[in-house]
Structures are given as structure tokens and as C-alpha cells.
Coordinates of N, CA and C in Angstrom, one line a residue:
X1 N 0.7 -1.2 -0.2 CA 0.0 0.2 0.0 C 1.0 1.1 0.0
X2 N 0.5 2.1 -0.7 CA 1.1 3.5 -0.8 C 0.2 4.6 -0.3
X3 N 0.9 5.4 0.5 CA 0.1 6.5 1.2 C 0.4 7.7 0.5
X4 N -0.6 8.5 0.1 CA -0.2 9.7 -0.6 C -0.8 11.0 0.2
X5 N -0.2 12.2 0.6 CA -0.6 13.2 1.4 C -0.4 14.3 0.4
X6 N -1.5 15.1 0.4 CA -1.4 16.6 -0.1 C -0.8 17.4 0.6
X7 N 0.2 18.2 0.2 CA 0.7 19.0 0.9 C 0.4 20.8 0.8
X8 N -0.6 20.6 -0.3 CA -1.2 21.7 -0.8 C -2.1 22.5 0.1
X9 N -2.5 23.6 0.1 CA -3.7 24.0 0.6 C -5.0 24.4 -0.3
X10 N -5.0 23.2 -1.2 CA -6.0 23.3 -2.3 C -6.0 21.9 -2.6
X11 N -7.3 21.5 -3.0 CA -7.7 20.3 -3.7 C -6.7 19.7 -4.8
X12 N -6.3 18.5 -4.8 CA -5.9 17.8 -6.2 C -6.6 16.6 -6.7
X13 N -6.2 16.3 -8.0 CA -7.1 15.3 -8.5 C -6.0 14.7 -9.3
X14 N -5.7 13.3 -9.3 CA -5.0 12.6 -10.1 C -5.4 11.4 -10.6
X15 N -5.1 11.2 -11.9 CA -5.6 9.9 -12.8 C -4.6 8.8 -12.2
X16 N -5.2 7.7 -11.7 CA -4.4 6.4 -11.4 C -4.0 5.7 -12.6
X17 N -3.0 4.8 -12.4 CA -2.6 4.0 -13.6 C -3.6 3.0 -14.0
X18 N -4.4 2.6 -13.2 CA -5.8 1.9 -13.8 C -6.8 2.7 -13.9
X19 N -7.8 2.4 -13.9 CA -9.0 3.3 -14.2 C -9.4 4.0 -12.8
X20 N -9.7 4.9 -13.1 CA -10.3 5.8 -11.8 C -9.4 7.1 -11.7
X21 N -9.9 8.1 -10.6 CA -9.1 9.0 -10.2 C -8.9 8.9 -8.8
X22 N -8.2 9.7 -8.3 CA -7.8 9.8 -6.6 C -8.0 11.5 -6.5
X23 N -9.0 11.7 -5.5 CA -9.2 13.3 -5.4 C -8.6 13.3 -3.7
X24 N -7.7 14.4 -3.5 CA -7.2 14.6 -2.3 C -7.6 16.4 -1.8
X25 N -8.3 16.2 -0.8 CA -8.4 17.4 -0.2 C -7.4 18.0 0.3
X26 N -7.5 19.5 0.8 CA -6.1 20.3 1.4 C -6.0 19.5 2.5
X27 N -4.6 18.9 2.7 CA -3.7 18.3 3.7 C -4.3 16.9 3.7
X28 N -5.2 16.3 2.9 CA -5.6 15.0 3.2 C -4.6 13.9 2.9
X29 N -5.0 12.6 3.4 CA -4.2 11.3 3.3 C -5.0 10.4 2.6
X30 N -4.6 9.6 1.7 CA -5.4 8.4 1.1 C -4.2 7.6 0.8
X31 N -4.8 6.2 1.0 CA -3.9 5.1 0.7 C -4.5 4.2 -0.7
X32 N -3.5 3.9 -1.5 CA -4.0 3.3 -2.7 C -3.0 2.2 -3.0
X33 N -3.3 1.1 -3.8 CA -2.6 0.1 -3.9 C -1.2 0.3 -5.0
X34 N -0.2 -0.2 -4.7 CA 1.1 0.2 -5.3 C 0.7 -0.1 -7.0
X35 N 0.0 -0.8 -7.4 CA -0.3 -0.9 -8.8 C -0.9 0.3 -9.4
X36 N -1.8 1.2 -8.7 CA -2.3 2.2 -9.1 C -1.5 3.5 -9.0
X37 N -0.3 3.5 -8.6 CA 0.7 4.6 -8.6 C 1.0 5.0 -10.0
X38 N 0.4 6.0 -10.6 CA 0.9 6.5 -12.1 C 2.0 7.4 -11.9
X39 N 2.6 7.6 -13.1 CA 3.6 8.3 -13.5 C 3.3 10.1 -12.9
X40 N 2.1 10.4 -13.1 CA 1.5 11.7 -12.7 C 1.6 11.8 -11.3
X41 N 1.3 10.9 -10.4 CA 1.4 10.9 -8.8 C 3.1 11.1 -8.7
X42 N 3.8 10.4 -9.2 CA 5.4 10.3 -9.0 C 6.0 11.8 -9.5
X43 N 5.4 12.2 -10.4 CA 5.8 13.6 -10.8 C 5.5 14.4 -9.9
X44 N 4.1 14.6 -9.2 CA 3.6 15.5 -8.1 C 4.6 15.2 -7.1
X45 N 5.0 14.2 -6.6 CA 6.1 14.0 -5.4 C 7.2 14.5 -5.6
X46 N 7.6 14.5 -7.0 CA 9.3 15.0 -7.1 C 8.9 16.5 -7.0
X47 N 8.0 17.3 -7.5 CA 7.7 18.8 -7.7 C 7.4 19.0 -5.8
X48 N 7.1 18.2 -5.0 CA 6.9 18.8 -4.0 C 5.2 19.0 -3.4
X49 N 4.2 18.5 -4.4 CA 3.1 18.5 -4.2 C 2.5 17.8 -3.3
X50 N 2.7 16.5 -3.3 CA 2.4 15.4 -2.5 C 3.7 14.8 -2.1
X51 N 3.2 14.1 -0.8 CA 4.4 13.1 -0.1 C 3.8 11.7 -0.2
X52 N 4.8 11.0 -1.0 CA 4.6 9.5 -1.2 C 5.3 8.6 -0.3
X53 N 4.4 7.9 0.6 CA 5.0 7.0 1.7 C 4.5 5.5 1.3
X54 N 5.7 4.5 1.3 CA 5.4 3.5 1.2 C 4.9 2.6 2.5
X55 N 3.8 2.2 2.8 CA 3.4 1.7 4.1 C 4.0 0.1 4.2
X56 N 4.3 -0.5 3.1 CA 4.5 -1.8 3.0 C 6.2 -2.3 3.1
X57 N 6.9 -1.0 3.1 CA 8.3 -1.1 3.4 C 8.9 -1.6 1.9
X58 N 8.2 -1.8 0.9 CA 8.9 -2.3 -0.3 C 10.0 -1.5 -1.0
X59 N 10.2 -1.8 -2.3 CA 11.4 -1.2 -3.1 C 11.2 0.4 -3.5
X60 N 10.0 0.6 -3.3 CA 9.5 2.1 -3.9 C 10.1 3.1 -2.7
X61 N 11.0 4.0 -2.7 CA 11.5 4.7 -1.6 C 10.7 6.2 -1.9
X62 N 10.6 7.0 -0.8 CA 10.3 8.4 -1.0 C 10.8 9.2 -2.0
X63 N 10.4 10.2 -2.7 CA 11.2 11.0 -3.2 C 12.2 11.6 -2.6
X64 N 13.5 11.9 -3.4 CA 14.8 12.5 -2.7 C 14.4 14.1 -2.5
X65 N 15.2 14.6 -1.4 CA 14.9 15.9 -1.2 C 16.1 16.5 -1.5
X66 N 16.4 17.5 -2.3 CA 17.5 18.3 -2.4 C 18.4 18.5 -1.3
X67 N 19.7 18.5 -1.3 CA 20.7 19.0 -0.3 C 21.6 19.6 -0.6
X68 N 22.1 20.3 0.2 CA 23.6 21.2 0.0 C 24.7 20.5 -0.3
X69 N 25.2 20.8 -1.3 CA 26.6 20.1 -1.7 C 27.5 21.2 -1.8
X70 N 28.8 20.8 -2.2 CA 29.9 21.7 -2.4 C 29.6 22.7 -3.6
X71 N 28.7 22.4 -4.4 CA 28.5 23.1 -5.6 C 27.9 24.6 -5.1
X72 N 27.2 24.5 -4.0 CA 26.5 25.6 -3.5 C 27.6 26.8 -3.3
X73 N 28.8 26.2 -2.8 CA 29.7 27.7 -2.6 C 30.2 28.0 -3.9
X74 N 30.2 27.4 -5.0 CA 30.8 27.5 -6.3 C 29.7 28.4 -6.9
X75 N 28.6 28.4 -6.6 CA 27.5 28.9 -7.3 C 27.2 30.3 -6.6
X76 N 27.7 30.6 -5.5 CA 27.5 32.1 -4.7 C 29.0 32.6 -5.3
X77 N 30.0 32.1 -5.5 CA 31.0 32.8 -6.2 C 30.5 33.4 -7.6
X78 N 29.8 32.6 -8.4 CA 29.3 33.1 -9.4 C 28.4 34.2 -9.5
X79 N 27.8 34.4 -8.4 CA 26.6 35.4 -8.5 C 27.2 36.7 -7.8
X80 N 28.2 36.7 -7.1 CA 29.0 38.1 -6.6 C 29.5 38.9 -7.7
X81 N 29.4 40.3 -7.4 CA 29.5 41.2 -8.5 C 30.9 42.0 -8.1
X82 N 31.8 42.4 -9.1 CA 32.8 42.9 -9.0 C 32.4 44.6 -9.2
X83 N 33.3 45.3 -8.1 CA 32.9 46.5 -8.2 C 33.9 47.4 -9.1
X84 N 33.5 48.4 -9.6 CA 34.5 49.1 -10.7 C 35.1 50.2 -9.7
X85 N 36.1 50.5 -10.0 CA 37.0 51.3 -9.4 C 36.8 52.8 -10.1

């Protein structure tokens, strides 16, 4: 079973991989079968609209959250401006 939680303050509707739709109210949670998890729901999870949690402990992990890396320091150096004398 997969639990999907709407992280938005507005209702969301998704198509399931089988037939049917999933309606989530604001901050609502619902459980669906793993076979009903569609690409649309996975994309919403990657964008941060929903949180996908595997309740059975299977192979489908939660979407990864971005973390700070060493590249963040080099990005900061690129954005600093040089003063003219």
C-alpha cells in the first residue's frame, strides 16, 4: 500500500494508472494500491505537491529531497559582482 498526502492548501485530482481518479482535499491523506501509482502522481511527488510513503516497506522509496552540496559554494562565487573603481 502507498500513502499519498496532499501538501497543498488546495484540492488535487490525479489519474490512477488503472481506471479511476484520486481526489485529495487540502492536507488530506489516502492509501492506494502500489499498482495504481501513476507517473502523474510520481511527478507530483518530485515537485513537492504530495508526499508518497510506502506503507509496506517495499522497494519504492520516498522522493529524494535536495541537499546542500559543495556546488553551492561555487554558485555563490559566480553570483557575486565585482565593483568598478
